[in-house]
Each structure stands twice: as structure tokens, then as C-alpha cells.
CSV table of C-alpha atoms and ligand atoms in Angstrom, one decimal:
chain,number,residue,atom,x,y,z
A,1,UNK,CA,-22.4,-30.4,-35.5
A,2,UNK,CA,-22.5,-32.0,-39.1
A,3,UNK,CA,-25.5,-30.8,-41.0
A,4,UNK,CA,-26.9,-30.4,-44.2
A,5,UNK,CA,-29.9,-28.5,-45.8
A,6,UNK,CA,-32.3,-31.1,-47.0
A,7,UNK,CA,-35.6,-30.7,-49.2
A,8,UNK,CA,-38.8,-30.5,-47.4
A,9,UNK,CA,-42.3,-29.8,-49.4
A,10,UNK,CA,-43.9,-26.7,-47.9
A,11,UNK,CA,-47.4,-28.6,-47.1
A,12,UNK,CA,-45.8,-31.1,-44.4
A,13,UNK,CA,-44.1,-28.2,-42.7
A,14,UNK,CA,-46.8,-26.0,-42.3
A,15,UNK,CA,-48.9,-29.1,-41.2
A,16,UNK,CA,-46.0,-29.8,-38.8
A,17,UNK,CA,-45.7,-26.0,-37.6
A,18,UNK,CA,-49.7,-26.3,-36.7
A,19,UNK,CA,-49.7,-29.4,-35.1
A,20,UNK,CA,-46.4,-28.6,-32.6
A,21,UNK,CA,-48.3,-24.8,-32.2
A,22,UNK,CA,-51.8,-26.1,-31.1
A,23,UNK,CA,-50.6,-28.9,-29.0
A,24,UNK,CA,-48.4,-26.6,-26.9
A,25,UNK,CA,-51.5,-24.5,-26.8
A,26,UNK,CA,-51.7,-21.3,-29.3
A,27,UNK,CA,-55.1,-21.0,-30.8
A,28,UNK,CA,-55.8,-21.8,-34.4
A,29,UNK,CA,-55.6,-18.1,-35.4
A,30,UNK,CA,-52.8,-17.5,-33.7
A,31,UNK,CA,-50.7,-20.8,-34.6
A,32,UNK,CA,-52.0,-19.9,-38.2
A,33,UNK,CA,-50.0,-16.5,-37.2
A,34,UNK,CA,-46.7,-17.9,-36.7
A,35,UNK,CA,-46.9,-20.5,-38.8
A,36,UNK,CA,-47.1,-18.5,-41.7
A,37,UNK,CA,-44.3,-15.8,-40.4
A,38,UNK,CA,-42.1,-19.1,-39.8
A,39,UNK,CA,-43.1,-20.6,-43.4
A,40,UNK,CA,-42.4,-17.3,-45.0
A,41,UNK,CA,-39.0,-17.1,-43.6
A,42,UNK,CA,-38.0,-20.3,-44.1
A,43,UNK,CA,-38.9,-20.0,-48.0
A,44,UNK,CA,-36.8,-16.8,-47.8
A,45,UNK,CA,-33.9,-18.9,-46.6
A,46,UNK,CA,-33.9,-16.7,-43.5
A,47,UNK,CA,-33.0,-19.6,-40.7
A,48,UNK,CA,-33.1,-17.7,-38.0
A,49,UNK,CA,-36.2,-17.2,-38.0
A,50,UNK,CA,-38.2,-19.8,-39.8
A,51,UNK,CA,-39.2,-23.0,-38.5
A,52,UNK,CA,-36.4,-23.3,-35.9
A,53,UNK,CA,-38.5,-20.6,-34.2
A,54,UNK,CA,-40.9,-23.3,-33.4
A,55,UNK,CA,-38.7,-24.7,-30.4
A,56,UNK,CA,-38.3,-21.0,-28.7
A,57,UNK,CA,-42.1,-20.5,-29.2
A,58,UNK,CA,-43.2,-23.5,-27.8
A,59,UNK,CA,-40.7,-23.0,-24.7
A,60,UNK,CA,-41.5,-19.3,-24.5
A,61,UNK,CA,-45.1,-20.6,-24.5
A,62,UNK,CA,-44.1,-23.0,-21.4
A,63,UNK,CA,-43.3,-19.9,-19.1
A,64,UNK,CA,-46.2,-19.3,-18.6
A,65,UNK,CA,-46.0,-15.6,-19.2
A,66,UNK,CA,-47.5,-16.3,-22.8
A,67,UNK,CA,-51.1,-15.9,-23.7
A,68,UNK,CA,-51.7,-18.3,-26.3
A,69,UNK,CA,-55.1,-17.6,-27.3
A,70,UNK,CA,-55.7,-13.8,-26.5
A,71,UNK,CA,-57.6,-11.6,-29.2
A,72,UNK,CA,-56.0,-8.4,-30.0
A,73,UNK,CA,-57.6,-5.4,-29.6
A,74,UNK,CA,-57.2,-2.4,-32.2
A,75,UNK,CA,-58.4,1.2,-31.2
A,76,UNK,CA,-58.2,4.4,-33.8
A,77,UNK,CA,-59.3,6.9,-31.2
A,78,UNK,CA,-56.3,8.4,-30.0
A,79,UNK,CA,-55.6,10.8,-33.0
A,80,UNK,CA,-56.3,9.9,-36.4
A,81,UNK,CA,-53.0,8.9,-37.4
A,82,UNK,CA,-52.1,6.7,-34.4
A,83,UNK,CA,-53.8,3.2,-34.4
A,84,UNK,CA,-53.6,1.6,-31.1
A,85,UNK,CA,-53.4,-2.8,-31.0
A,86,UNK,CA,-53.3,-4.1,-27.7
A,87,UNK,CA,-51.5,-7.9,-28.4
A,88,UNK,CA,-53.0,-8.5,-24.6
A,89,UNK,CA,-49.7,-10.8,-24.1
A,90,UNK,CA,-50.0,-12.7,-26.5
A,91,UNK,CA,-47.2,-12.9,-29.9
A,92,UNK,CA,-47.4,-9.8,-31.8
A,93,UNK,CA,-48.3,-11.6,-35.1
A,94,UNK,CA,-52.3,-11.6,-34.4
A,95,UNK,CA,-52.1,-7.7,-33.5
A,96,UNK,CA,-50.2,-6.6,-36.5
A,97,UNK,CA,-52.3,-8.6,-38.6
A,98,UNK,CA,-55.7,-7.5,-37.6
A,99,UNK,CA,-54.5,-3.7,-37.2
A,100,UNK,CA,-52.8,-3.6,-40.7
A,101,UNK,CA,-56.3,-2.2,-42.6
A,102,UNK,CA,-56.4,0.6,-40.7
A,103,UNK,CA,-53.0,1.6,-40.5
A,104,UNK,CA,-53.4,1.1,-44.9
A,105,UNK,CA,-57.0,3.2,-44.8
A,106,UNK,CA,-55.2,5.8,-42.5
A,107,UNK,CA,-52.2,6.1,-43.8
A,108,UNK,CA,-53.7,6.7,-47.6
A,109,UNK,CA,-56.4,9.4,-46.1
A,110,UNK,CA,-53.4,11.2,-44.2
A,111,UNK,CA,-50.6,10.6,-45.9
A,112,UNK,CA,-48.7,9.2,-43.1
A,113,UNK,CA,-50.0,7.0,-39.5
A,114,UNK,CA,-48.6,5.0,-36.9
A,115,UNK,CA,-49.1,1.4,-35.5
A,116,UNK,CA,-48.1,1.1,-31.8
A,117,UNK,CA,-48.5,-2.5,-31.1
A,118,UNK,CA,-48.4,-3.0,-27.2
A,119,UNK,CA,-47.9,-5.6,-24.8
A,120,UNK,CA,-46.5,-8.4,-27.5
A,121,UNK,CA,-44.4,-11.0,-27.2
A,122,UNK,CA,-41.9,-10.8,-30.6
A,123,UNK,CA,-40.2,-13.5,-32.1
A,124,UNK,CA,-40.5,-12.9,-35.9
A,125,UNK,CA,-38.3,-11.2,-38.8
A,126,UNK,CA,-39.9,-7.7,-39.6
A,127,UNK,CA,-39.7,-7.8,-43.0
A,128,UNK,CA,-43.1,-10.1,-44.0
A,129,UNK,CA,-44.5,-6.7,-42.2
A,130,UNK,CA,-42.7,-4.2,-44.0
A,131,UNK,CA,-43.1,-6.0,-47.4
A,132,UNK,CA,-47.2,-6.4,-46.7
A,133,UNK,CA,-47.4,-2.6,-46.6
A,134,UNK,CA,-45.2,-1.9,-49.6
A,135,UNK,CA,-47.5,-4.3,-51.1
A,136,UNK,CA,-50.3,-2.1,-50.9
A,137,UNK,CA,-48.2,0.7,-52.0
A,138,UNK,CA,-46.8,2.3,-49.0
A,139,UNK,CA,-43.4,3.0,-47.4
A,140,UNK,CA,-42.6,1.4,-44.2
A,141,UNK,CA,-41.0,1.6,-40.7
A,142,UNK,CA,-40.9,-1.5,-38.3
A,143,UNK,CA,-39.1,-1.5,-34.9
A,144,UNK,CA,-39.4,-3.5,-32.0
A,145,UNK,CA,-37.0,-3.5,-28.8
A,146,UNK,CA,-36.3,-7.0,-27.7
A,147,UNK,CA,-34.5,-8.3,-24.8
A,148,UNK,CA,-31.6,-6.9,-23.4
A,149,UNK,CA,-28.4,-8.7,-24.4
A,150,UNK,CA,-26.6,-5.9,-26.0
A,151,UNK,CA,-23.7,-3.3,-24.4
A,152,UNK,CA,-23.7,0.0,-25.8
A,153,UNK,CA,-20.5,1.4,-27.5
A,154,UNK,CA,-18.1,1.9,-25.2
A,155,UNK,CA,-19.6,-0.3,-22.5
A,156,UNK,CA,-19.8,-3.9,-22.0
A,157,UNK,CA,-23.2,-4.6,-20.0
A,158,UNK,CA,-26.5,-5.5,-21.5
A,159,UNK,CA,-28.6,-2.3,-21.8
A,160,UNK,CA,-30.4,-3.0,-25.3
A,161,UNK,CA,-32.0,-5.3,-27.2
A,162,UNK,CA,-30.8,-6.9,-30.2
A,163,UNK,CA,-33.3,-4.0,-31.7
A,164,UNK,CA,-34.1,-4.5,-35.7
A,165,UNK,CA,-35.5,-2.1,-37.8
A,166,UNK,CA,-37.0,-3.3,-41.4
A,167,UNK,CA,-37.6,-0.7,-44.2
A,168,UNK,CA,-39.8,-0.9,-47.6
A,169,UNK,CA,-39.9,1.1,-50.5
A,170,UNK,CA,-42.4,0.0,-52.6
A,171,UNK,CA,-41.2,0.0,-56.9
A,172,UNK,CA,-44.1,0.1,-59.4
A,173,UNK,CA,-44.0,-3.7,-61.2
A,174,UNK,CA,-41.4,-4.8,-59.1
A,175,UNK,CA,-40.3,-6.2,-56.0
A,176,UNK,CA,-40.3,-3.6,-53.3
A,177,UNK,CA,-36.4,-2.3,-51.7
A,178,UNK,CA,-36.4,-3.8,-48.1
A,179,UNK,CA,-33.9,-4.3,-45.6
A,180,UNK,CA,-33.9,-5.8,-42.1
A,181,UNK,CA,-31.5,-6.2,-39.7
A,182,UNK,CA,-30.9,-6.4,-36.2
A,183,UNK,CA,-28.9,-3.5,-34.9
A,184,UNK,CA,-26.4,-5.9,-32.7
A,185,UNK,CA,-23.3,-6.7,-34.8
A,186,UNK,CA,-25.2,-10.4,-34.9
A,187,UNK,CA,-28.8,-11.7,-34.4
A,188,UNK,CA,-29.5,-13.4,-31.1
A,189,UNK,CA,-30.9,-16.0,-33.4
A,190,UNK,CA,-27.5,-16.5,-35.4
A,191,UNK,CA,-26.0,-16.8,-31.9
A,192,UNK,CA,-28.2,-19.3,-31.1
A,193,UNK,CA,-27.8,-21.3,-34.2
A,194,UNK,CA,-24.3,-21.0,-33.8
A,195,UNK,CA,-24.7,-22.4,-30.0
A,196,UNK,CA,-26.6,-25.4,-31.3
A,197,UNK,CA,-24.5,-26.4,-34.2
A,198,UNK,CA,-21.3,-26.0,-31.7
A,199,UNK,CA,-20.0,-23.1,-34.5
A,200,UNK,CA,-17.9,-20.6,-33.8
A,201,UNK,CA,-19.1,-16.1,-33.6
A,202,UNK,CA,-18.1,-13.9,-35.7
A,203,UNK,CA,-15.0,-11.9,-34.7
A,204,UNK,CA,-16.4,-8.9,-32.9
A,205,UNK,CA,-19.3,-9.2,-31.9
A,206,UNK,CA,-19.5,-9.7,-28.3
A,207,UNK,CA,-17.4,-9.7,-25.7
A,208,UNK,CA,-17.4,-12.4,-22.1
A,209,UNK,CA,-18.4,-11.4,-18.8
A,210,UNK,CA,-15.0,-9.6,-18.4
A,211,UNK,CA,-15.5,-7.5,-21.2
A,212,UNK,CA,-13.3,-9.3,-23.3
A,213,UNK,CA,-13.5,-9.7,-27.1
A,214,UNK,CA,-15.1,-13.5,-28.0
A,215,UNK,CA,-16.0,-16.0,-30.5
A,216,UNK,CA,-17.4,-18.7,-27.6
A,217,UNK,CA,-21.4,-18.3,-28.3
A,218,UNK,CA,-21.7,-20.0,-25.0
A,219,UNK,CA,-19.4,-16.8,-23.4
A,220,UNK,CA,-20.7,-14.2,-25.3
A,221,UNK,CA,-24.4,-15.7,-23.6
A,222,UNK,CA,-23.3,-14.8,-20.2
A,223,UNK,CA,-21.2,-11.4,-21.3
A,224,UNK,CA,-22.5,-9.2,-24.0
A,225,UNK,CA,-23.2,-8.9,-27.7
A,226,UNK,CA,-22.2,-5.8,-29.5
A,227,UNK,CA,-23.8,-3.6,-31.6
A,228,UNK,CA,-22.9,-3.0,-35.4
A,229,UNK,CA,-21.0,0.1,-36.5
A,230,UNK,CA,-19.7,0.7,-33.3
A,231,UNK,CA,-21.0,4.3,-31.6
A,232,UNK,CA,-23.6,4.8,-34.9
A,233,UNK,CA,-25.3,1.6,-34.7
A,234,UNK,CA,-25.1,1.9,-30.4
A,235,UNK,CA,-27.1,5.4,-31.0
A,236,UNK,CA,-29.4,3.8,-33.7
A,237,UNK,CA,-30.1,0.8,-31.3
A,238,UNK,CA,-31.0,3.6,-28.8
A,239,UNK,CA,-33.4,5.3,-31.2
A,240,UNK,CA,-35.5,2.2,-31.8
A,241,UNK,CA,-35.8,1.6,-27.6
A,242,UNK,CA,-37.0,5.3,-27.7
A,243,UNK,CA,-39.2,4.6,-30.1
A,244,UNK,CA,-40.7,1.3,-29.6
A,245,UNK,CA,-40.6,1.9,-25.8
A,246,UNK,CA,-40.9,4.9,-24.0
A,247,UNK,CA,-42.9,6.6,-27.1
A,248,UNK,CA,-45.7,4.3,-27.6
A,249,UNK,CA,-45.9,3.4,-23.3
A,250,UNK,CA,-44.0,0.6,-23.4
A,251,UNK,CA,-40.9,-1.1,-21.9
A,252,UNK,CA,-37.4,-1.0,-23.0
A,253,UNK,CA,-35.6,-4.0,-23.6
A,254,UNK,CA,-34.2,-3.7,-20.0
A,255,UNK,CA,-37.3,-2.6,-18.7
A,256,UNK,CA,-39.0,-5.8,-20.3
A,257,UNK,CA,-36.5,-8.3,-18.7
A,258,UNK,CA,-36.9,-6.8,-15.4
A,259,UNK,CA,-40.7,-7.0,-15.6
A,260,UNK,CA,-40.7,-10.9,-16.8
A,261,UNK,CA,-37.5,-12.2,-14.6
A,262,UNK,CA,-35.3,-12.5,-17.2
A,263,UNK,CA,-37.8,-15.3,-18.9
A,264,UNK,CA,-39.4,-13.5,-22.2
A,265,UNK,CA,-39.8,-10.2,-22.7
A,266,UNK,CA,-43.3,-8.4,-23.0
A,267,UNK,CA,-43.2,-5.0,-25.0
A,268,UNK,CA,-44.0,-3.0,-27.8
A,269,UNK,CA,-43.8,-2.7,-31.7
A,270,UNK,CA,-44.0,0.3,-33.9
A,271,UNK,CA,-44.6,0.4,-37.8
A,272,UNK,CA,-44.5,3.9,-39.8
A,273,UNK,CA,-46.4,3.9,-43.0
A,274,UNK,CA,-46.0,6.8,-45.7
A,275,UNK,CA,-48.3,7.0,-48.5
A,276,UNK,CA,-45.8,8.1,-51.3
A,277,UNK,CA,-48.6,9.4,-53.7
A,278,UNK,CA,-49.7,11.4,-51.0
A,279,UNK,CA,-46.0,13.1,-50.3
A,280,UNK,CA,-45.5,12.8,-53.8
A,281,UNK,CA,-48.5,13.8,-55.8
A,282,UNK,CA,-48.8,14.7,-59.1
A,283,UNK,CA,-45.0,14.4,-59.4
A,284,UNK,CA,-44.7,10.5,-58.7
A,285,UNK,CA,-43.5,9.2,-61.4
A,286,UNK,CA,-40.9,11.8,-62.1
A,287,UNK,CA,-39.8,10.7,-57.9
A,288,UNK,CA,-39.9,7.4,-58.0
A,289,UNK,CA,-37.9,7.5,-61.3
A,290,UNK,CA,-35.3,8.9,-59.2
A,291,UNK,CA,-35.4,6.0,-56.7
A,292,UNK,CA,-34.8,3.4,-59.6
A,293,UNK,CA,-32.1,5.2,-60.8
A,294,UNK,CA,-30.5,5.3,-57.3
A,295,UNK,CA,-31.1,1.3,-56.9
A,296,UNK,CA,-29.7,1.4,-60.5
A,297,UNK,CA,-26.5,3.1,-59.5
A,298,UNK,CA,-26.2,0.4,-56.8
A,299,UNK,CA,-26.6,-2.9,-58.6
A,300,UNK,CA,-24.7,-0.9,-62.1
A,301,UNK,CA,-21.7,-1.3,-60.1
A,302,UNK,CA,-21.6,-5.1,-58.8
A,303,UNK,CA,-23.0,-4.0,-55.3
A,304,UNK,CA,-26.4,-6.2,-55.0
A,305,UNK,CA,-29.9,-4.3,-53.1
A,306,UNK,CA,-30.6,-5.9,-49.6
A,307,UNK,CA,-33.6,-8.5,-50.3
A,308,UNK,CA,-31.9,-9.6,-53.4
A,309,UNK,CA,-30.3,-13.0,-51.7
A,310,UNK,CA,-34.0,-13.3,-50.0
A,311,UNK,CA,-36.0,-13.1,-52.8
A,312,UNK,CA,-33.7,-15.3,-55.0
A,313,UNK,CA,-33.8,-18.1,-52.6
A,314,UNK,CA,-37.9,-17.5,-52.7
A,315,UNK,CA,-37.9,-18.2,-56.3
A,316,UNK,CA,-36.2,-21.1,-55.6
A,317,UNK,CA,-38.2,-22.3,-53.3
A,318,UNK,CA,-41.3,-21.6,-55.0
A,319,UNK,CA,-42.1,-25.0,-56.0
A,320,UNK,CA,-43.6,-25.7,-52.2
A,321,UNK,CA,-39.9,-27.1,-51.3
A,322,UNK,CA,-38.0,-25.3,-48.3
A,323,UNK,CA,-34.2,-25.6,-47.8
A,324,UNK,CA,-34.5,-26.8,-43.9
A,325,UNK,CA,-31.5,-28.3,-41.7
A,326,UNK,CA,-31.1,-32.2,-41.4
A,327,UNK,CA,-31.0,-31.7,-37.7
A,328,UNK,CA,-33.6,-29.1,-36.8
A,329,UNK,CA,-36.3,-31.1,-38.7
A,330,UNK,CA,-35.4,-34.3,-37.0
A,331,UNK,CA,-36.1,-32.6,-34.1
A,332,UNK,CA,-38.9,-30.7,-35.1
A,333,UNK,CA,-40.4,-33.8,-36.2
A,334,UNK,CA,-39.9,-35.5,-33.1
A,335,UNK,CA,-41.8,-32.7,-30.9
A,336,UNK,CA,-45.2,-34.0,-30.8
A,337,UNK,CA,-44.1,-37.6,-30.5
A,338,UNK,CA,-42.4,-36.0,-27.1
A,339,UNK,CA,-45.3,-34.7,-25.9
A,340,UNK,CA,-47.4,-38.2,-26.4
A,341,UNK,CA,-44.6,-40.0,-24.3
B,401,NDP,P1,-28.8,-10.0,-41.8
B,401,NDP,O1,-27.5,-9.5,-41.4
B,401,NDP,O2,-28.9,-11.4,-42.2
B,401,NDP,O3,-29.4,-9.2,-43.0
B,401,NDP,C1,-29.6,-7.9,-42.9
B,401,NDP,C2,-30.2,-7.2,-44.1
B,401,NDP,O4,-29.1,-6.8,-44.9
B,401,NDP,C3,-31.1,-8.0,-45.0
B,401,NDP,O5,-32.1,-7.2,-45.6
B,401,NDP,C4,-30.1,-8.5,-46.1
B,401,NDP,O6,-30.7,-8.9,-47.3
B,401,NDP,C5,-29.2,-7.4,-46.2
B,401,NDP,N1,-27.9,-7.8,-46.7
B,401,NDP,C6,-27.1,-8.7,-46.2
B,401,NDP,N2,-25.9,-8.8,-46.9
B,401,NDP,C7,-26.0,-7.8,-47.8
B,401,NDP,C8,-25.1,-7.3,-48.8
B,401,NDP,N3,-23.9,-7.9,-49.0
B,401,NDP,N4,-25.5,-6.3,-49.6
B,401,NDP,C9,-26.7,-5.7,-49.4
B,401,NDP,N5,-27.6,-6.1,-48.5
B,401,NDP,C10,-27.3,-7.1,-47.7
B,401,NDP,O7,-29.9,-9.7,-40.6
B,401,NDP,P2,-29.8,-10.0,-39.1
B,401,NDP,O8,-29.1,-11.3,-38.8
B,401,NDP,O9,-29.3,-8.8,-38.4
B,401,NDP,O10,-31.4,-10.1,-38.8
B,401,NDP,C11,-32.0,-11.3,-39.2
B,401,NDP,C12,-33.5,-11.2,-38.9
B,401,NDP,O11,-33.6,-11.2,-37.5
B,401,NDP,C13,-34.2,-10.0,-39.4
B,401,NDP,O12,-35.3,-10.4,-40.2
B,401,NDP,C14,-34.8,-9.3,-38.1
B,401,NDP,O13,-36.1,-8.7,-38.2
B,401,NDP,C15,-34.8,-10.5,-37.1
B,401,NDP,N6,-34.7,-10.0,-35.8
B,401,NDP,C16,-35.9,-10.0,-35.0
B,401,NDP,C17,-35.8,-9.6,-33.7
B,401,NDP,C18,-37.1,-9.5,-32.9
B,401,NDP,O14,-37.0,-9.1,-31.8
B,401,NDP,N7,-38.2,-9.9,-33.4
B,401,NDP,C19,-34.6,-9.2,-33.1
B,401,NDP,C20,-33.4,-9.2,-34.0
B,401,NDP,C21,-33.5,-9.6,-35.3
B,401,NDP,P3,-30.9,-10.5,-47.6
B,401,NDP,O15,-32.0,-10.9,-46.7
B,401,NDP,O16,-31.4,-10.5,-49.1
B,401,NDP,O17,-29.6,-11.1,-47.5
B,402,PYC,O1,-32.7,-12.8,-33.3
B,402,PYC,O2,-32.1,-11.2,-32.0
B,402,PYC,C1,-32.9,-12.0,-32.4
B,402,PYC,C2,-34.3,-12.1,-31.8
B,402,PYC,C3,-34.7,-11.5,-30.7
B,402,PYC,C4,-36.1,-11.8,-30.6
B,402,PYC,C5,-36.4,-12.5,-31.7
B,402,PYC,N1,-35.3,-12.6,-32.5
């Protein structure tokens, strides 16, 4: 498919996002959720998950398996430094939101606490969540299991999710250090795009249903996607399951698909936050010193920080335009005009 990145001003997006959200049905707070996830990736030039998201939301939404109004509940009673949202089935957006004070108060008054966000439906980039904590100073740990799509080193049948795990290091006057990535080889998003705009995978990154290598995104959706790093990024992948599943009393990926026939997978999230002047104390400066001279020692030699491409394309973009494909707004355009007809 022929495309091109067009201008679009931010405003008539986000008015866009709200209007396809709360006709398919979300509530106000939670369309204003997701459309401010969406907006904030799209600004970041992160396609995967910015407005193109509103088409799988909207048919997620249509399973039926989607509550598109439920109020999270947050509980702090289990042990002081595990905080408790129950998303209720509804997109995980609300829950983190809402939670987020209380995992900040707790973390600062222990030094470290836990989010287990449960029963969510996940669609987003972690990253807006990690960099909201570093913003108020903290470091953070997202993970969230996802559907399973993914073979494990070695194998070549689904047994994880496409599994990302977002990190921020917060850096006094600056932008905080932040990655996030999916710990397939490739996002399920990227496969998707790549499935729409009739493009070619990667080379290694999944295999058919016969276990053999492919580049076919419509293949590699009935086979397998891989994971990254081979055996390390199979046992990392593993990890987050662990984690974001079993840990907090939640599903795995596979466990998730079973449980929803294979439609959209219901599980868990769970964020780690660190207070650094807590771990740190009367020594932070001297500590985090050492951390800018280790990103120093990265970007000294030509090598750029992870978050660098994102937050250049947000300067760009910071004039309310976003970078958006011809084709997907067309189409997003079109999507309440559909629902009229
Ligand atoms: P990418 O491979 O696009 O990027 C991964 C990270 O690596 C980013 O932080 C990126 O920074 C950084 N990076 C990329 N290239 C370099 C480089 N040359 N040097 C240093 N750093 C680099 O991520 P994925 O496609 O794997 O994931 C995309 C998004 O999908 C993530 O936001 C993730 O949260 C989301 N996702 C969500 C899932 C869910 O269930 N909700 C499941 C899977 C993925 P930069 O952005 O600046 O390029
Ligand atoms: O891109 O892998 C992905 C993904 C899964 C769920 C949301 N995004």
C-alpha cells in the first residue's frame, strides 16, 4: 500500500479520538483515557500505538468482553507497599491513572511499592506510565503479559505474549532514561501495520505454522512470532508472565486467551516504583552523577539513549501537529460516518 505521513493539528485528532470512543461506547473518562495514551503516542511518532489503536479498541470493544464504562477500584490494604486496582474489565488506562497517587505517596514513605493492576484489558505503550512516575521523581518498572502469539526459544508454538517491559530513570533537569519494548523480536502492532500496508517482516521474527522461518505477516499470524535475543529475551519474556501473572493472581498470556476464546485477552499489569532519594540518601547527587556519566559514555561514542528518536519527534511535533498516515486517517475519519449509515 502507497502511503505517506501527512500533517494533522492535534485538536481535530483528539476531537476525532473522543467522538469514534464514545460512540462505540467507552465513557467520557475512559475515552478521555485512551485518547490521551493514543495522542501521546502519536506525538512521540510511536505508530503502533497511537491513533491506529482506535480501530482495535473500537472492535475489541465490539466483543463484548469489554467493559466500557467500569470504574476502577484501588485498595492499599494488602501490605503497605502493594496497592491493589481492580480495572473491573475494563482498559487498564482508568486503573493506572487513578492508582498512580498512591503508588507516588507509598513509594516515597517506603522507598519502594508495587501496583498490581488486575483484570485490564491492555492496548497501550508503557512508557507514558513509566515516564509519569519518573516525573515525579521515581524509578520505574512496567510489565504487562499480553496475548499469546509468541514461541519460546527453541520451540515454535505460541506460549507468550508479545510481553513489554518499560523502564525510567528519572535525571535532575532533564528528560528522564526510558526504554520500552516488547520482548518478541517485533511488536504485534508492527505486524499488524505491516499486514495492512501489504509490507513485508523483518527477517527473523516468526516462523509459519510449520515452524518455518517467514517474512509473510499473514503466515507468521497463523504460526508464531519469535522473541528477541533468542534464549535471553525467551527467559526475560517468561519473567514478565511470572510477574504480571501468576504473582499478582492473574492470567498468563495463554491462560488469558483460553479464558476469552481467543477474542481479547483479560489480565494483569504490574509497575515497580523506587524512590531513589530514599535508596540513595544523603549521597544522591554524588549517585546520580554516576548515572550521567554512564549515559554520557553512551551518547560520547555515537551510540544514541533509547527515547532519544521519541522525544525528538515530540519536539517536532510540539506545535499541536502529528505526523499521522494518509490512509489510517482516511479511515479513521470515516468511522463515525460508518456507524450513521
Ligand atoms: P521498539 O523496537 O520500537 O523500541 C524499543 C525501545 O528501544 C524504545 O525505547 C526505543 O527508543 C529504543 N530504541 C530503538 N532503537 C534504538 C537504538 N538504535 N538505540 C537505542 N535505543 C533504541 O519497540 P517495540 O516495537 O518492541 O514496542 C513498541 C511499543 O509497543 C512499546 O511502547 C510497548 O509498550 C508497546 N507494546 C505494548 C504491548 C501491550 O500489551 N500493551 C505489547 C507489546 C508492545 P525510541 O522510542 O526513542 O526509538
Ligand atoms: O503490539 O504486541 C503489541 C500489543 C499487544 C497488545 C497491545 N499491543
Amino acid at each position: 500500500m502507497d502511503d505517506v505521513l501527512i500533517s494533522v493539528s492535534e485538536g481535530e485528532a483528539n476531537t476525532l479520538a473522543m467522538e469514534i470512543l464514545k460512540e462505540a461506547g467507552f465513557s467520557q473518562s475512559h475515552a478521555e483515557a485512551i485518547t490521551q495514551s493514543i495522542i501521546t503516542a502519536q506525538r512521540d511518532e510511536c505508530h503502533s500505538h497511537g491513533l491506529y489503536r482506535l480501530i482495535s479498541c473500537t472492535r475489541a470493544l465490539q466483543t463484548g468482553r469489554i467493559d466500557p464504562a467500569a470504574e476502577p477500584s484501588v485498595d492499599g490494604s494488602t501490605a503497605p507497599a502493594i496497592i491493589r486496582a481492580d480495572a473491573r474489565h475494563a482498559i487498564s488506562l482508568l486503573a493506572f491513572q487513578k492508582a498512580m497517587p498512591l503508588l507516588v505517596e507509598r513509594s516515597r514513605s517506603l522507598g519502594m511499592a508495587a501496583l498490581a493492576i488486575n483484570n485490564c484489558y491492555h492496548f497501550s505503550a508503557l512508557w507514558p506510565e513509566a515516564e509519569a512516575l519518573a516525573a515525579e521523581g521515581l524509578v520505574a518498572i512496567v510489565m504487562t503479559v499480553s496475548h499469546a502469539w509468541v514461541a519460546p526459544a527453541g520451540g515454535n508454538a505460541p506460549a507468550f505474549g508479545t510481553n513489554p517491559i518499560a523502564f525510567a530513570w528519572p535525571r535532575p533537569g532533564r528528560l528522564p532514561f526510558v526504554f520500552d519494548f516488547a520482548t518478541s523480536a517485533i511488536a504485534r502492532g508492527e505486524l499488524e501495520l505491516c499486514r495492512r500496508e501489504g509490507r513485508p517482516l523483518p527477517h527473523g521474527v516468526a516462523v509459519d505454522r510449520a515452524g518455518n522461518p517467514t517474512t509473510d505477516p499473514e503466515a507468521a499470524a497463523e504460526g508464531a512470532m519469535l522473541t528477541f535475543g533468542g534464549y535471553k529475551g525467551s527467559a526475560l519474556s517468561a519473567m514478565i508472565e511470572l510477574m504480571a501473572g501468576p504473582l499478582i493472581g492473574d492470567m498468563t498470556s495463554a491462560a488469558s486467551l483460553a479464558y476469552d476464546s481467543g477474542t481479547v485477552p483479560c489480565h494483569g499489569e504490574i509497575i515497580l516504583a523506587f524512590d531513589p532519594a530514599r535508596f540513595m540518601g544523603n549521597h544522591a547527587p554524588l549517585h546520580l552523577a554516576r548515572g550521567e556519566a554512564l549515559f554520557d559514555s553512551i551518547v560520547s561514542q555515537g551510540a544514541r539513549l533509547p527515547s532519544a528518536r521519541r522525544h525528538l519527534a515530540r519536539k517536532r511535533n510540539s506545535k499541536g501537529q502529528l505526523r499521522v498516515r494518509s490512509a489510517l486517517w482516511q479511515e479513521l475519519q470515516d468511522m463515525p460516518n460508518e456507524r450513521h449509515e
